Coordinates of C-alpha atoms in Angstrom, one line a residue:
X1 CA -58.4 -56.4 -18.7
X2 CA -57.9 -55.7 -14.7
X3 CA -55.2 -58.0 -13.8
X4 CA -53.1 -55.0 -17.2
X5 CA -54.3 -52.3 -14.9
X6 CA -52.8 -53.5 -11.4
X7 CA -49.5 -53.9 -13.9
X8 CA -49.9 -50.5 -14.9
X9 CA -50.2 -48.7 -12.2
X10 CA -47.7 -51.4 -9.5
X11 CA -45.2 -50.3 -12.9
X12 CA -45.3 -46.4 -12.8
X13 CA -45.1 -46.2 -8.8
X14 CA -41.7 -47.9 -9.6
X15 CA -40.4 -46.0 -11.4
X16 CA -42.2 -43.0 -9.5
X17 CA -39.9 -43.9 -6.7
X18 CA -36.8 -44.7 -9.0
X19 CA -37.0 -40.9 -10.3
X20 CA -37.9 -39.5 -6.6
X21 CA -35.3 -42.1 -5.4
X22 CA -32.4 -40.8 -7.6
X23 CA -33.5 -37.0 -7.5
X24 CA -32.5 -37.3 -3.7
X25 CA -29.4 -39.4 -3.8
X26 CA -28.7 -35.8 -7.3
X27 CA -28.9 -33.7 -4.2
X28 CA -27.8 -35.4 -0.9
X29 CA -25.3 -37.7 -2.3
X30 CA -25.2 -40.9 -0.1
X31 CA -21.4 -42.6 -1.2
X32 CA -19.5 -41.1 1.7
X33 CA -17.3 -41.2 4.7
X34 CA -17.1 -39.3 7.7
X35 CA -14.3 -40.5 8.8
X36 CA -11.0 -40.5 10.2
X37 CA -8.2 -40.4 7.1
X38 CA -11.3 -39.9 4.8
X39 CA -12.1 -37.2 2.2
X40 CA -15.0 -35.5 1.2
X41 CA -13.8 -34.8 -2.9
X42 CA -11.4 -36.2 -4.7
X43 CA -10.4 -35.3 -8.4
X44 CA -11.9 -33.0 -11.1
X45 CA -14.9 -33.8 -12.7
X46 CA -15.4 -31.4 -14.7
X47 CA -15.7 -28.0 -15.0
X48 CA -18.4 -24.7 -16.0
X49 CA -18.8 -23.0 -18.9
X50 CA -16.0 -20.1 -17.9
X51 CA -12.7 -23.0 -17.4
X52 CA -13.4 -23.1 -12.8
X53 CA -13.1 -26.7 -12.3
X54 CA -15.3 -28.6 -10.2
X55 CA -14.1 -31.3 -7.1
X56 CA -15.3 -35.2 -7.3
X57 CA -18.0 -35.2 -5.4
X58 CA -16.7 -39.3 -4.3
X59 CA -15.3 -39.8 -0.4
X60 CA -12.1 -42.6 -0.9
X61 CA -8.9 -42.4 1.3
X62 CA -6.7 -40.1 1.6
X63 CA -3.3 -40.6 -0.4
X64 CA 0.1 -40.5 0.0
X65 CA 1.3 -38.1 -2.9
X66 CA 4.9 -38.9 -3.9
X67 CA 7.7 -36.6 -3.1
X68 CA 7.5 -33.6 -5.9
X69 CA 4.1 -33.0 -4.6
X70 CA 4.6 -32.8 -1.2
X71 CA 7.3 -30.3 -0.8
X72 CA 4.3 -28.2 -3.0
X73 CA 1.7 -29.3 0.0
X74 CA 4.4 -28.7 2.6
X75 CA 5.4 -25.2 0.2
X76 CA 1.7 -23.0 0.8
X77 CA 0.5 -26.0 3.2
X78 CA 3.3 -26.4 5.9
X79 CA 0.2 -27.8 8.6
X80 CA -0.1 -30.8 6.1
X81 CA 1.7 -33.7 6.2
X82 CA 1.6 -37.3 5.5
X83 CA -1.9 -37.9 3.3
X84 CA -3.4 -35.8 1.8
X85 CA -7.0 -36.1 0.4
X86 CA -6.0 -33.2 -3.2
X87 CA -4.8 -34.0 -6.4
X88 CA -1.8 -32.4 -8.1
X89 CA -4.4 -30.7 -10.7
X90 CA -6.2 -29.6 -7.5
X91 CA -3.5 -28.6 -5.6
X92 CA -2.9 -26.4 -8.3
X93 CA -5.8 -24.5 -8.7
X94 CA -5.5 -23.7 -4.8
X95 CA -1.8 -22.2 -5.3
X96 CA -3.4 -20.4 -8.1
X97 CA -5.8 -18.4 -6.2
X98 CA -4.4 -18.7 -3.0
X99 CA -2.4 -16.4 -4.8
X100 CA -4.5 -13.6 -6.0
X101 CA -4.9 -12.7 -2.6
X102 CA -1.6 -13.0 -0.7
X103 CA -0.5 -9.4 -2.0
X104 CA -3.0 -8.8 0.1
X105 CA -1.8 -9.3 3.6
X106 CA 1.4 -10.2 3.0
X107 CA 2.1 -7.1 5.1
X108 CA 0.9 -9.5 7.8
X109 CA 2.4 -13.0 8.3
X110 CA -0.1 -14.4 11.4
X111 CA -2.9 -13.4 9.0
X112 CA -1.3 -14.5 5.3
X113 CA -1.0 -18.1 7.6
X114 CA -4.6 -18.5 9.1
X115 CA -5.8 -17.6 5.5
X116 CA -3.5 -20.3 3.9
X117 CA -4.2 -22.8 6.8
X118 CA -8.4 -22.5 5.7
X119 CA -8.2 -23.1 2.2
X120 CA -5.8 -25.6 2.8
X121 CA -7.6 -28.0 5.1
X122 CA -10.8 -26.9 2.4
X123 CA -8.5 -28.5 -0.2
X124 CA -5.7 -31.3 1.4
X125 CA -6.5 -31.4 4.6
X126 CA -6.3 -36.0 5.2
X127 CA -9.2 -36.1 7.3
X128 CA -11.8 -33.8 4.6
X129 CA -14.6 -35.7 4.9
X130 CA -14.9 -34.9 9.0
X131 CA -15.3 -31.3 8.1
X132 CA -16.7 -31.1 4.5
X133 CA -19.5 -32.9 3.9
X134 CA -21.2 -32.5 0.6
X135 CA -24.4 -31.1 0.2
X136 CA -25.1 -30.7 -3.5
X137 CA -24.4 -32.0 -6.7
X138 CA -24.4 -31.8 -10.4
X139 CA -24.3 -33.4 -13.9
X140 CA -21.7 -31.3 -16.0
X141 CA -20.8 -34.0 -19.2
X142 CA -22.6 -37.0 -17.5
X143 CA -20.2 -36.8 -14.6
X144 CA -21.4 -36.3 -10.8
X145 CA -19.7 -33.2 -10.1
X146 CA -19.8 -30.8 -6.3
X147 CA -21.9 -28.3 -6.8
X148 CA -22.6 -27.3 -2.8
X149 CA -20.4 -28.9 0.2
X150 CA -21.3 -27.7 4.8
X151 CA -17.7 -26.8 6.2
X152 CA -17.8 -27.3 10.0
X153 CA -16.1 -24.7 11.8
X154 CA -15.4 -23.4 15.2
X155 CA -16.3 -19.9 15.7
X156 CA -13.0 -19.8 17.6
X157 CA -10.5 -20.6 14.5
X158 CA -13.2 -17.7 12.5
X159 CA -12.6 -14.6 15.5
X160 CA -9.0 -15.0 15.6
X161 CA -8.6 -15.5 11.2
X162 CA -10.3 -12.3 11.5
X163 CA -9.4 -10.7 14.0
X164 CA -5.3 -10.9 12.7
X165 CA -6.5 -10.0 8.9
X166 CA -9.4 -6.7 10.2
X167 CA -6.3 -3.7 10.3
X168 CA -4.1 -5.0 7.8
X169 CA -3.4 -2.8 5.8
X170 CA -2.7 -2.7 1.5
X171 CA -0.1 -1.1 1.0
X172 CA -1.0 0.3 -2.7
X173 CA -4.4 1.7 -1.8
X174 CA -3.2 2.6 2.1
X175 CA -7.2 1.1 2.5
X176 CA -8.0 -1.8 4.3
X177 CA -7.4 -5.3 3.1
X178 CA -10.7 -7.6 4.0
X179 CA -12.2 -4.5 2.1
X180 CA -11.2 -6.8 -1.5
X181 CA -11.1 -9.7 -0.3
X182 CA -13.8 -9.8 2.6
X183 CA -16.3 -7.5 1.3
X184 CA -15.5 -4.5 3.8
X185 CA -16.7 -7.5 6.5
X186 CA -17.1 -6.5 9.6
X187 CA -16.8 -10.2 11.7
X188 CA -16.2 -14.0 10.4
X189 CA -19.4 -14.6 9.0
X190 CA -19.3 -11.8 7.5
X191 CA -16.2 -12.5 5.6
X192 CA -17.7 -16.6 6.1
X193 CA -20.0 -15.1 3.9
X194 CA -18.5 -13.7 1.0
X195 CA -16.3 -16.5 0.8
X196 CA -18.6 -19.3 0.6
X197 CA -21.1 -17.3 -2.3
X198 CA -21.5 -19.2 -5.6
X199 CA -18.4 -16.9 -7.8
X200 CA -20.7 -15.4 -10.9
X201 CA -19.6 -16.6 -14.9
X202 CA -15.7 -14.8 -15.1
X203 CA -15.7 -14.1 -11.5
X204 CA -13.2 -14.3 -9.2
X205 CA -13.9 -16.8 -6.0
X206 CA -15.6 -20.5 -5.6
X207 CA -17.1 -22.4 -8.6
X208 CA -18.7 -24.2 -5.2
X209 CA -21.7 -22.4 -3.1
X210 CA -19.4 -23.3 0.5
X211 CA -21.6 -23.2 4.0
X212 CA -19.5 -22.4 7.0
X213 CA -21.1 -23.8 10.0
X214 CA -19.9 -24.5 13.5
X215 CA -22.3 -28.1 14.3
X216 CA -21.5 -30.9 13.0
X217 CA -24.9 -33.2 12.9
X218 CA -23.9 -35.3 15.8
X219 CA -25.2 -39.7 14.7
X220 CA -23.2 -37.7 11.2
X221 CA -19.5 -38.5 13.5
X222 CA -18.4 -34.9 12.0
X223 CA -16.6 -32.7 14.3
X224 CA -15.8 -28.8 13.5
X225 CA -11.9 -28.2 12.4
X226 CA -10.3 -26.1 15.4
X227 CA -6.4 -25.9 13.9
X228 CA -4.4 -23.7 15.6
X229 CA -4.6 -20.3 14.2
X230 CA -1.7 -17.1 14.8
X231 CA -2.7 -14.0 16.3
X232 CA -1.3 -10.8 15.3
X233 CA 0.3 -10.0 18.0
X234 CA 2.5 -13.4 18.0
X235 CA 6.3 -12.7 17.8
X236 CA 7.3 -15.9 15.4
X237 CA 5.4 -13.8 13.0
X238 CA 4.4 -10.6 14.4
X239 CA 3.2 -8.1 12.5
X240 CA 3.3 -3.8 11.9
X241 CA 1.8 -1.8 14.5
X242 CA -0.1 -0.3 11.1
X243 CA -1.6 -4.0 10.7
X244 CA -2.3 -4.6 14.8
X245 CA -2.6 -2.3 17.3
X246 CA -3.9 -4.2 19.7
X247 CA -0.6 -5.8 20.3
X248 CA 1.6 -5.9 23.3
X249 CA 4.2 -3.9 21.6
X250 CA 2.0 -1.7 20.2
X251 CA -1.0 -0.8 23.0
X252 CA -1.0 2.1 24.2
X253 CA -1.6 0.7 28.3
X254 CA 2.8 -0.5 28.0
X255 CA 4.8 0.8 30.0
X256 CA 6.3 4.3 28.5
X257 CA 9.7 5.0 27.5
X258 CA 12.5 6.0 30.6
X259 CA 12.6 10.0 31.1
X260 CA 15.3 11.8 29.2
X261 CA 16.7 14.7 30.9
X262 CA 16.1 17.6 28.5
X263 CA 18.3 19.8 26.3
X264 CA 19.1 23.2 27.4
X265 CA 16.3 25.3 25.5
X266 CA 15.7 28.8 25.6
X267 CA 12.2 30.8 24.7
X268 CA 12.6 33.9 23.1
X269 CA 8.9 36.2 23.0
X270 CA 6.2 32.8 22.1
X271 CA 9.5 30.3 20.3
X272 CA 11.2 27.6 22.1
X273 CA 14.2 27.0 20.5
X274 CA 17.4 24.5 21.8
X275 CA 20.8 26.5 22.6
X276 CA 22.8 24.2 20.4
X277 CA 20.2 26.3 17.8
X278 CA 20.3 29.1 18.9
X279 CA 24.2 29.3 18.9
X280 CA 24.4 28.3 15.1
X281 CA 21.8 31.1 14.6
X282 CA 23.7 33.1 15.8
X283 CA 27.8 32.4 14.8
X284 CA 25.5 32.5 11.5
X285 CA 24.9 35.7 11.4
X286 CA 27.9 36.9 13.4
X287 CA 29.7 35.5 10.3
X288 CA 27.8 37.2 7.8
X289 CA 28.3 40.5 9.4
X290 CA 31.7 40.1 9.7
X291 CA 31.5 39.7 5.7
X292 CA 29.4 42.1 4.9
X293 CA 31.3 44.5 7.1
X294 CA 34.5 44.0 5.4
X295 CA 32.9 43.9 2.1
X296 CA 31.8 48.0 3.3
X297 CA 35.2 48.6 4.3
X298 CA 37.0 47.3 1.1
X299 CA 35.3 49.7 0.1
X300 CA 35.1 52.7 1.4
X301 CA 38.8 52.3 1.6
X302 CA 39.0 52.2 -2.0
X303 CA 37.3 55.2 -2.5
X304 CA 39.2 57.1 -0.3
X305 CA 42.7 56.5 -2.1
X306 CA 40.6 57.3 -5.3
X307 CA 39.7 60.6 -4.0
X308 CA 43.0 61.1 -2.9
X309 CA 44.6 60.1 -5.6
X310 CA 42.6 63.3 -8.0
X311 CA 43.0 65.4 -5.3
X312 CA 46.5 65.3 -6.2
X313 CA 47.0 66.3 -10.2
X314 CA 46.7 70.0 -10.4
X315 CA 45.4 71.4 -14.3
X316 CA 44.1 74.4 -14.7
X317 CA 41.1 72.7 -16.9
X318 CA 40.7 70.0 -14.2
X319 CA 37.7 70.8 -13.2
X320 CA 37.0 70.8 -16.6
X321 CA 37.6 67.1 -17.0
X322 CA 36.0 66.6 -13.8
X323 CA 32.9 67.3 -14.9
X324 CA 32.8 66.0 -18.5
X325 CA 33.7 62.7 -16.5
X326 CA 31.3 62.0 -14.4
X327 CA 28.9 63.7 -17.1
X328 CA 30.8 61.3 -19.0
X329 CA 29.9 57.4 -16.1
X330 CA 26.7 58.7 -15.7
X331 CA 25.3 58.2 -19.2
X332 CA 27.2 55.6 -20.4
X333 CA 24.9 53.4 -19.9
X334 CA 22.0 55.7 -22.1
X335 CA 25.0 55.9 -24.3
X336 CA 24.9 51.1 -25.0
X337 CA 21.0 51.8 -25.1
X338 CA 21.4 54.3 -27.3
X339 CA 23.7 52.8 -29.4
X340 CA 22.3 48.9 -28.7
X341 CA 20.6 49.0 -32.1
X342 CA 22.5 50.2 -34.5
X343 CA 24.7 47.9 -32.9
X344 CA 22.0 44.6 -34.3
X345 CA 20.2 47.2 -37.0
X346 CA 20.3 44.4 -39.1
X347 CA 17.9 42.5 -36.7
X348 CA 14.9 42.5 -36.3
X349 CA 12.8 41.9 -32.9
X350 CA 9.7 40.6 -32.1
X351 CA 8.1 42.6 -29.1
X352 CA 8.7 40.2 -26.9
X353 CA 12.5 40.2 -27.4
X354 CA 11.8 44.1 -26.6
X355 CA 9.2 44.1 -23.9
X356 CA 12.5 41.2 -22.1
X357 CA 15.6 43.4 -23.4
X358 CA 14.4 46.4 -22.2
X359 CA 12.9 45.0 -18.9
X360 CA 16.5 43.0 -17.9
X361 CA 18.3 45.6 -19.4
X362 CA 16.9 48.3 -16.9
X363 CA 16.9 45.9 -13.8
X364 CA 20.5 44.6 -14.1
X365 CA 20.9 48.2 -13.3
X366 CA 19.9 48.7 -10.6
X367 CA 21.3 45.9 -9.6
X368 CA 24.0 46.4 -10.2
X369 CA 24.1 50.2 -8.7
X370 CA 22.5 48.5 -5.2
X371 CA 24.5 45.5 -4.9
X372 CA 23.9 45.7 -0.7
X373 CA 20.3 46.2 -0.6
X374 CA 20.1 42.9 -2.9
X375 CA 21.9 40.8 -0.8
X376 CA 20.7 41.3 2.1
X377 CA 16.9 41.7 0.8
X378 CA 18.0 38.1 -0.7
X379 CA 19.4 36.7 3.1
X380 CA 16.3 38.4 4.8
X381 CA 13.4 36.0 2.2
X382 CA 16.1 32.7 3.0
X383 CA 15.5 33.9 7.1
X384 CA 12.1 34.4 6.6
X385 CA 10.8 31.6 4.5
X386 CA 12.9 28.8 7.1
X387 CA 10.7 29.5 9.6
X388 CA 9.0 27.2 8.8
X389 CA 11.4 25.0 9.9
X390 CA 10.5 25.8 13.6
X391 CA 6.9 23.3 13.5
X392 CA 9.1 20.7 11.5
X393 CA 7.8 17.4 12.7
X394 CA 9.0 13.8 11.9
X395 CA 6.1 11.7 10.9
X396 CA 6.0 8.2 13.2
X397 CA 3.3 6.3 11.4
X398 CA 4.4 5.6 7.7
X399 CA 0.5 3.9 7.8
X400 CA -1.2 7.0 7.0

């Protein structure tokens, strides 16, 4: 009896140790090899409910891709040559994910290149196992998949990445791109925290948790990733001053341009105008005055010639005829107005039509009788409206 009890206790203890060992293995895989030329996660072993693919947690040697895959990797990740740690399916996932961020960062090539290098090294670097450590796995359809990783990366790269991207503008919304792809992060650590969050189902982001850290355990043989980062003021991948105010070409400390000799200017009261502008205004006024004067003289000449012709006509009833003609001339518009309803007596006009007809008839008559006043008032209104040109300035900051 004692033998049976002892045997049962031994079996239960063995099962307990075995189960506890399998649980630890599920959270801290021990099959990885952290050395140069090895991968930390290669291939696709499953997918989440929302369709996001999950990497395999098994480390293996980096492989040499075929020519087609190699050319694809080079087009997106020019810093990675030779062997890679991503299968073709993994690379296509990488490309589709970074394509979502490219429209936000395309205005600054240096920022975009740094951003792409971060994810290229994470996904395809041939020395991936030296800075990537799979910390937890999960079982999906009886396959082990990556559930969380540690990404060892230097603070220097993080600072340079953030500095190159923090002022980049998203032109469509005229706001900072970091507000969209970094949740308004104020430093690289906040940006890393946003990137490393495990995305909820149906939302964009990483399907597994990424813990960005700068210190690797000494006993692990790992080291922090430290690829070169480009400054937004770099001449080869330079950005505009709106996206990189700290660039040397945009700095206020730059030597001022050579002082140009001031052109001729004239001050009239509180207004200061260039000589060429004053000359153009004077020329315009002279031409307008000449045109109006010529028209006035022509009209006066016609009136004087008409009066001379009438004075030569002598008839006993000249005075009566003149009075009748003058009376008719004065009554011409009135007679026309009175005759107009009879002409269109068979047409029924609405109230609005009658009002508009009456208004424009009176207005047209007044304009015809006072042409000089109409022309002068029109010219005066145009000149007054042109005074706004005195405050005209060219905008030299398109990012506003």
